[in-house]
Short mmCIF file of C-alpha atoms in Angstrom, two decimals:
data_model
loop_
_atom_site.label_atom_id
_atom_site.label_comp_id
_atom_site.label_asym_id
_atom_site.label_seq_id
_atom_site.Cartn_x
_atom_site.Cartn_y
_atom_site.Cartn_z
CA UNK A 65 0.10 0.04 -0.17
CA UNK A 66 2.98 2.50 0.18
CA UNK A 67 0.97 4.01 3.26
CA UNK A 68 4.80 4.67 4.93
CA UNK A 69 3.02 3.37 8.43
CA UNK A 70 5.62 0.67 9.80
CA UNK A 71 7.75 2.44 8.87
CA UNK A 72 6.90 5.06 11.39
CA UNK A 73 6.14 2.41 13.81
CA UNK A 74 9.53 0.60 14.01
CA UNK A 75 11.33 1.76 16.49
CA UNK A 76 14.80 0.32 14.72
CA UNK A 77 14.51 2.02 11.85
CA UNK A 78 14.68 -1.25 9.99
CA UNK A 79 12.00 -0.03 6.91
CA UNK A 80 12.22 2.70 4.73
CA UNK A 81 10.57 4.09 2.78
CA UNK A 82 11.44 5.25 -0.16
CA UNK A 83 9.57 8.21 -1.86
CA UNK A 84 10.71 9.79 -5.43
CA UNK A 85 12.52 13.62 -4.85
CA UNK A 86 9.83 14.88 -7.46
CA UNK A 87 6.76 13.20 -5.45
CA UNK A 88 8.50 14.76 -1.81
CA UNK A 89 8.46 18.35 -3.86
CA UNK A 90 4.93 18.27 -5.06
CA UNK A 91 3.24 20.09 -2.56
CA UNK A 92 -0.14 19.20 -4.32
CA UNK A 93 -0.17 16.06 -4.92
CA UNK A 94 -0.26 15.98 -8.83
CA UNK A 95 2.69 13.81 -9.45
CA UNK A 96 2.44 10.25 -9.29
CA UNK A 97 3.67 6.56 -9.85
CA UNK A 98 1.94 5.14 -12.28
CA UNK A 99 0.95 1.67 -11.07
CA UNK A 100 2.23 -0.51 -14.10
CA UNK A 101 5.19 1.74 -15.57
CA UNK A 102 6.53 2.83 -12.62
CA UNK A 103 7.37 6.37 -14.63
CA UNK A 104 6.05 9.50 -12.49
CA UNK A 105 3.26 10.99 -13.75
CA UNK A 106 1.53 14.49 -13.82
CA UNK A 107 -2.26 15.02 -12.65
CA UNK A 108 -2.68 18.23 -15.00
CA UNK A 109 -6.13 19.30 -12.97
CA UNK A 110 -3.52 19.55 -10.25
CA UNK A 111 -0.35 21.22 -11.52
CA UNK A 112 -0.47 24.62 -10.70
CA UNK A 113 3.27 25.00 -12.73
CA UNK A 114 5.63 25.84 -9.40
CA UNK A 115 8.74 24.55 -10.63
CA UNK A 116 9.29 21.97 -7.67
CA UNK A 117 9.64 19.29 -9.35
CA UNK A 118 12.17 20.00 -11.89
CA UNK A 119 14.32 21.84 -9.21
CA UNK A 120 14.18 18.75 -6.74
CA UNK A 121 14.82 16.35 -9.26
CA UNK A 122 18.25 15.22 -9.38
CA UNK A 123 18.34 13.22 -13.15
CA UNK A 124 17.28 15.80 -15.18
CA UNK A 125 14.26 13.52 -16.15
CA UNK A 126 11.59 16.61 -15.51
CA UNK A 127 12.34 19.79 -17.11
CA UNK A 128 10.50 22.75 -18.21
CA UNK A 129 9.57 24.06 -22.14
CA UNK A 130 12.57 26.46 -22.91
CA UNK A 131 11.77 29.03 -24.64
CA UNK A 132 15.00 30.75 -25.13
CA UNK A 133 15.18 29.36 -29.58
CA UNK A 134 11.95 32.05 -29.40
CA UNK A 135 14.18 34.85 -27.26
CA UNK A 136 16.62 34.44 -29.88
CA UNK A 137 14.70 34.67 -32.64
CA UNK A 138 13.07 37.90 -31.06
CA UNK A 139 16.54 39.55 -30.69
CA UNK A 140 17.54 37.98 -34.28
CA UNK A 141 14.85 39.78 -36.46
CA UNK A 142 14.81 42.50 -34.62
CA UNK A 143 17.90 43.81 -36.72
CA UNK A 144 19.24 45.65 -34.04
CA UNK A 145 16.71 47.11 -32.90
CA UNK A 146 16.01 48.69 -36.36
CA UNK A 147 12.94 46.60 -37.14
CA UNK A 148 11.11 46.65 -33.59
CA UNK A 149 12.45 46.68 -30.71
CA UNK A 150 12.92 44.86 -27.18
CA UNK A 151 12.57 45.37 -23.81
CA UNK A 152 13.64 43.73 -21.21
CA UNK A 153 11.80 43.02 -17.95
CA UNK A 154 14.38 41.22 -15.27
CA UNK A 155 12.73 40.08 -12.01
CA UNK A 156 14.47 41.80 -9.03
CA UNK A 157 15.78 38.80 -7.61
CA UNK A 158 18.35 38.78 -9.86
CA UNK A 159 20.39 40.78 -8.53
CA UNK A 160 20.87 37.71 -6.50
CA UNK A 161 21.59 35.51 -8.78
CA UNK A 162 26.08 35.79 -9.28
CA UNK A 163 27.41 36.16 -5.53
CA UNK A 164 30.58 37.75 -6.97
CA UNK A 165 28.61 40.93 -9.15
CA UNK A 166 25.78 43.20 -8.25
CA UNK A 167 22.98 43.60 -10.49
CA UNK A 168 24.35 46.55 -12.01
CA UNK A 169 26.23 44.43 -14.55
CA UNK A 170 23.58 41.50 -14.03
CA UNK A 171 21.38 44.05 -16.21
CA UNK A 172 24.69 45.09 -18.37
CA UNK A 173 24.97 41.81 -19.24
CA UNK A 174 21.24 41.04 -20.67
CA UNK A 175 21.27 44.83 -22.43
CA UNK A 176 24.30 43.39 -24.46
CA UNK A 177 22.38 40.48 -25.22
CA UNK A 178 21.27 42.96 -27.88
CA UNK A 179 18.33 44.73 -25.93
CA UNK A 180 17.26 47.85 -26.79
CA UNK A 181 16.46 48.92 -23.32
CA UNK A 182 16.10 47.26 -20.04
CA UNK A 183 12.83 47.92 -17.29
CA UNK A 184 13.02 46.41 -14.11
CA UNK A 185 9.82 44.38 -13.03
CA UNK A 186 9.99 45.83 -9.66
CA UNK A 187 8.80 49.19 -11.23
CA UNK A 188 5.97 46.84 -12.49
CA UNK A 189 5.62 46.49 -8.22
CA UNK A 190 5.66 49.30 -7.53
CA UNK A 191 2.41 50.45 -9.46
CA UNK A 192 0.80 46.81 -8.22
CA UNK A 193 1.64 47.82 -4.78
CA UNK A 194 -0.48 50.97 -5.11
CA UNK A 195 -3.14 49.46 -6.99
CA UNK A 196 -3.80 46.90 -4.76
CA UNK A 197 -3.55 48.94 -1.49
CA UNK A 198 -6.33 51.14 -3.23
CA UNK A 199 -8.92 47.67 -3.96
CA UNK A 200 -7.66 46.26 -0.98
CA UNK A 201 -9.00 49.13 1.43
CA UNK A 202 -12.32 49.15 -1.19
CA UNK A 203 -13.36 44.76 -0.66
CA UNK A 204 -11.16 44.27 3.09
CA UNK A 205 -9.87 41.19 1.87
CA UNK A 206 -7.88 39.82 -0.76
CA UNK A 207 -5.91 37.32 -1.87
CA UNK A 208 -2.40 38.15 -4.33
CA UNK A 209 -1.97 38.18 -7.11
CA UNK A 210 1.66 38.39 -7.89
CA UNK A 211 2.10 34.74 -7.83
CA UNK A 212 0.91 33.17 -11.15
CA UNK A 213 1.61 29.08 -9.11
CA UNK A 214 -0.29 31.05 -6.03
CA UNK A 215 -2.94 31.79 -8.58
CA UNK A 216 -3.41 28.82 -10.36
CA UNK A 217 -3.41 26.89 -6.55
CA UNK A 218 -6.38 29.23 -5.34
CA UNK A 219 -8.24 28.77 -9.04
CA UNK A 220 -7.81 25.14 -8.51
CA UNK A 221 -7.98 23.58 -4.85
CA UNK A 222 -9.99 26.84 -3.25
CA UNK A 223 -12.50 28.10 -6.71
CA UNK A 224 -14.95 29.45 -3.59
CA UNK A 225 -12.22 31.97 -3.27
CA UNK A 226 -11.30 32.33 -6.73
CA UNK A 227 -13.38 36.35 -6.80
CA UNK A 228 -11.02 37.32 -4.28
CA UNK A 229 -8.22 37.14 -6.12
CA UNK A 230 -6.40 40.68 -6.83
CA UNK A 231 -7.68 41.92 -10.29
CA UNK A 232 -4.72 43.40 -10.55
CA UNK A 233 -1.93 41.97 -13.43
CA UNK A 234 1.43 40.84 -12.24
CA UNK A 235 4.38 43.32 -12.00
CA UNK A 236 5.77 41.70 -15.25
CA UNK A 237 2.29 41.82 -17.25
CA UNK A 238 1.71 45.42 -15.30
CA UNK A 239 5.27 46.26 -16.66
CA UNK A 240 5.11 44.72 -20.28
CA UNK A 241 1.53 46.64 -20.60
CA UNK A 242 2.70 49.54 -19.95
CA UNK A 243 5.57 49.27 -22.63
CA UNK A 244 3.10 48.01 -25.42
CA UNK A 245 0.98 50.88 -24.64
CA UNK A 246 3.79 53.22 -25.47
CA UNK A 247 5.33 51.19 -27.98
CA UNK A 248 2.82 48.85 -29.65
CA UNK A 249 5.11 47.33 -32.53
CA UNK A 250 7.99 46.57 -29.56
CA UNK A 251 8.97 43.14 -28.37
CA UNK A 252 8.66 42.03 -24.41
CA UNK A 253 11.36 38.90 -23.15
CA UNK A 254 10.93 38.89 -19.62
CA UNK A 255 13.89 37.27 -17.00
CA UNK A 256 12.97 35.45 -14.01
CA UNK A 257 13.36 32.73 -11.38
CA UNK A 258 9.32 31.20 -11.81
CA UNK A 259 8.81 28.99 -14.13
CA UNK A 260 5.22 29.29 -13.31
CA UNK A 261 5.65 32.86 -15.37
CA UNK A 262 5.61 30.82 -18.33
CA UNK A 263 2.51 29.64 -18.28
CA UNK A 264 0.70 33.15 -17.66
CA UNK A 265 2.84 34.44 -20.29
CA UNK A 266 0.94 31.91 -22.18
CA UNK A 267 -3.15 32.52 -21.06
CA UNK A 268 -4.93 35.22 -19.42
CA UNK A 269 -4.53 39.05 -19.34
CA UNK A 270 -0.80 38.71 -19.61
CA UNK A 271 -0.47 36.60 -23.07
CA UNK A 272 -1.30 40.03 -24.96
CA UNK A 273 2.04 41.88 -23.26
CA UNK A 274 4.30 39.48 -22.79
CA UNK A 275 6.17 37.74 -26.09
CA UNK A 276 8.09 35.80 -24.19
CA UNK A 277 9.17 34.41 -20.99
CA UNK A 278 12.65 32.87 -19.85
CA UNK A 279 14.35 31.94 -16.78
CA UNK A 280 17.70 33.15 -15.56
CA UNK A 281 19.11 29.70 -15.91
CA UNK A 282 18.51 30.02 -19.93
CA UNK A 283 20.07 33.74 -19.16
CA UNK A 284 22.99 32.64 -17.84
CA UNK A 285 23.34 30.31 -21.21
CA UNK A 286 22.77 32.94 -23.51
CA UNK A 287 25.80 34.69 -21.68
CA UNK A 288 27.39 31.91 -22.23
CA UNK A 289 26.53 31.36 -25.77
CA UNK A 290 27.62 34.98 -25.90
CA UNK A 291 31.20 34.73 -24.04
CA UNK A 292 29.66 37.34 -21.75
CA UNK A 293 31.49 38.77 -19.25
CA UNK A 294 29.84 40.31 -16.70
CA UNK A 295 32.66 41.92 -14.70
CA UNK A 296 33.69 43.30 -17.76
CA UNK A 297 31.06 44.71 -19.31
CA UNK A 298 29.46 48.53 -19.49
CA UNK A 299 27.18 48.70 -16.37
CA UNK A 300 23.32 49.87 -16.74
CA UNK A 301 21.68 51.12 -14.02
CA UNK A 302 17.54 51.68 -14.78
CA UNK A 303 16.99 54.16 -11.65
CA UNK A 304 13.28 53.50 -11.69
CA UNK A 305 11.98 51.42 -9.34
CA UNK A 306 11.66 51.79 -5.55
CA UNK A 307 12.36 49.94 -2.65
CA UNK A 308 9.09 48.91 -1.84
CA UNK A 309 8.87 47.63 -5.28
CA UNK A 310 12.02 45.66 -5.47
CA UNK A 311 11.12 43.22 -1.94
CA UNK A 312 8.74 41.91 -4.01
CA UNK A 313 10.86 39.59 -4.53
CA UNK A 314 10.93 37.73 -0.98
CA UNK A 315 8.11 36.92 1.54
CA UNK A 316 6.53 39.15 3.24
CA UNK A 317 7.69 41.90 1.02
CA UNK A 318 4.10 42.83 -1.28
CA UNK A 319 2.67 43.24 2.16
CA UNK A 320 5.61 46.01 3.28
CA UNK A 321 4.82 47.85 0.22
CA UNK A 322 0.90 47.55 0.36
CA UNK A 323 1.27 48.56 3.46
CA UNK A 324 3.40 51.55 2.88
CA UNK A 325 1.09 52.33 0.23
CA UNK A 326 -1.37 52.96 1.86
CA UNK A 327 -0.27 54.85 4.16
CA UNK A 328 0.96 57.26 1.25
CA UNK A 329 -2.47 56.99 0.00
CA UNK A 330 -3.37 58.65 3.05
CA UNK A 331 -5.47 55.50 4.08
CA UNK A 332 -6.24 55.47 8.32
CA UNK A 333 -5.94 52.53 10.16
CA UNK A 334 -10.22 53.53 11.08
CA UNK A 335 -10.89 53.15 7.54
CA UNK A 336 -8.84 50.02 6.62
CA UNK A 337 -6.14 48.23 9.11
CA UNK A 338 -4.43 45.82 7.40
CA UNK A 339 -4.19 42.35 8.23
CA UNK A 340 -1.53 40.17 5.91
CA UNK A 341 -0.65 36.74 6.21
CA UNK A 342 2.47 36.28 3.85
CA UNK A 343 2.69 32.71 3.02
CA UNK A 344 6.22 31.40 2.27
CA UNK A 345 5.62 27.68 0.16
CA UNK A 346 2.87 26.01 -0.50
CA UNK A 347 2.11 24.43 2.42
CA UNK A 348 1.80 28.13 4.08
CA UNK A 349 -0.50 28.99 1.25
CA UNK A 350 -2.83 26.21 1.53
CA UNK A 351 -3.19 26.29 5.97
CA UNK A 352 -3.94 30.14 5.07
CA UNK A 353 -6.48 29.77 2.05
CA UNK A 354 -8.13 26.58 4.21
CA UNK A 355 -8.97 28.72 7.09
CA UNK A 356 -10.28 31.56 4.49
CA UNK A 357 -12.33 28.77 2.85
CA UNK A 358 -13.58 27.76 6.25
CA UNK A 359 -14.04 31.88 7.67
CA UNK A 360 -11.35 31.55 10.35
CA UNK A 361 -9.29 33.39 9.37
CA UNK A 362 -8.36 36.16 10.79
CA UNK A 363 -6.42 38.41 8.73
CA UNK A 364 -7.73 40.02 5.43
CA UNK A 365 -5.05 39.49 2.78
CA UNK A 366 -2.91 36.33 1.68
CA UNK A 367 0.44 37.22 0.80
CA UNK A 368 1.02 33.83 -1.17
CA UNK A 369 4.44 32.71 -2.37
CA UNK A 370 4.21 29.29 -3.98
CA UNK A 371 8.23 29.52 -3.17
CA UNK A 372 9.89 28.79 0.17
CA UNK A 373 11.40 32.49 0.52
CA UNK A 374 9.23 34.00 -2.51
CA UNK A 375 10.83 34.68 -5.37
CA UNK A 376 13.86 34.60 -4.53
CA UNK A 377 13.79 31.10 -4.08
CA UNK A 378 12.76 30.17 -7.30
CA UNK A 379 13.39 27.31 -9.00
CA UNK A 380 15.01 28.62 -12.04
CA UNK A 381 17.60 30.54 -9.40
CA UNK A 382 21.36 29.75 -10.19
CA UNK A 383 21.73 29.56 -7.10
CA UNK A 384 19.93 29.59 -3.77
CA UNK A 385 22.86 30.13 -0.96
CA UNK A 386 23.20 32.67 1.97
CA UNK A 387 25.30 34.69 0.12
CA UNK A 388 23.58 35.51 -3.43
CA UNK A 389 20.57 36.30 -0.66
CA UNK A 390 23.33 38.62 1.07
CA UNK A 391 23.77 40.43 -2.60
CA UNK A 392 20.01 40.67 -3.53
CA UNK A 393 19.68 42.47 0.56
CA UNK A 394 21.95 44.88 -1.39
CA UNK A 395 19.88 46.17 -4.15
CA UNK A 396 16.46 46.42 -2.66
CA UNK A 397 18.16 48.95 0.17
CA UNK A 398 19.49 50.62 -2.49
CA UNK A 399 16.43 53.21 -3.69
CA UNK A 400 15.73 52.85 0.13
CA UNK A 401 14.64 56.63 0.65
CA UNK A 402 12.38 56.68 -2.86
CA UNK A 403 8.52 56.54 -2.07
CA UNK A 404 5.90 54.01 -3.99
CA UNK A 405 4.23 57.31 -5.41
CA UNK A 406 7.59 58.41 -6.38
CA UNK A 407 8.74 55.81 -8.39
CA UNK A 408 5.44 56.16 -10.06
CA UNK A 409 5.68 59.43 -10.99
CA UNK A 410 7.96 59.23 -12.92
CA UNK A 411 6.08 57.63 -14.65
CA UNK A 412 5.02 57.24 -18.70
CA UNK A 413 6.92 60.11 -19.34
CA UNK A 414 10.33 59.07 -18.92
CA UNK A 415 9.38 55.61 -20.37
CA UNK A 416 7.70 56.97 -23.51
CA UNK A 417 11.06 59.62 -23.83
CA UNK A 418 13.30 56.15 -23.27
CA UNK A 419 11.52 54.67 -25.62
CA UNK A 420 11.21 57.26 -28.04
CA UNK A 421 15.44 57.71 -27.77
CA UNK A 422 15.06 53.40 -28.43
CA UNK A 423 17.04 53.47 -24.32
CA UNK A 424 19.62 55.26 -25.00
#
């Protein structure tokens, strides 16, 4: 029966229960063994595309679909941005990918791949925090919409809470939307640590704004193919996002940003008092959503992150070490004096001017 009860009961550890790493990693129980072939199979009715099985598989037997060829095609057919401009929307967790390379040089390397301009997804997060604060103050209870795997979890396992999902786009999609409004012919490629983002760009509102999504692993492969030495490239600093937009990358950052947005919008605690629960990983998300579905949750905002620690623990990160998180910590504090409203007021005029100049 493979229930494991005998192994638990044995005082001498004489019975060992062996479970495949991918199955252990899947917290939504979408992976199981085919009884005949003994091969792992995925139940797509349960799968939320979080990528945990891909990250945990030591044999590379499970992989996400790669769009690196599509990304290369978009860059190549732009004819060095003469036919159309290409834009990279880069997740803030990129800052923690290389322990000895800062964000400016990582972005410089991305630009060396042939992009006309680079835009921080963190800037989109500033807009999302502002809009989400307004929606939350109005509706009094929300679940976040930034993590596509978490959104999928809500829709598939807790459909009774689907109406409570924030109606705002994710930071990636919001930033891509603003680029497309300014440059309808431009092409947008998202670069981040998330496998679920690939699914987000295929289905739903993000599909009309994001042309392609690749991971940090695929980004690194492009650097290797082009012989780009990140330490030698010209650094590039967009300098648009606030600290609050950048901390979206870690668990608790979204709640922190929404708290700040409510403060900047002048919403008093008498009008609305934010009580957030920040969920790090599927187990935390399930616990909060289960309470909410039973009417037992005392908080009024669920910040759901499918990955442990948030996006900085994403399955397609190059490294999950402590040094990389220290590197990200330095980056998030670079704009500590800028408010969310200050980042927003940089606004479309600057983006429009930058697009007009081709990202120069």
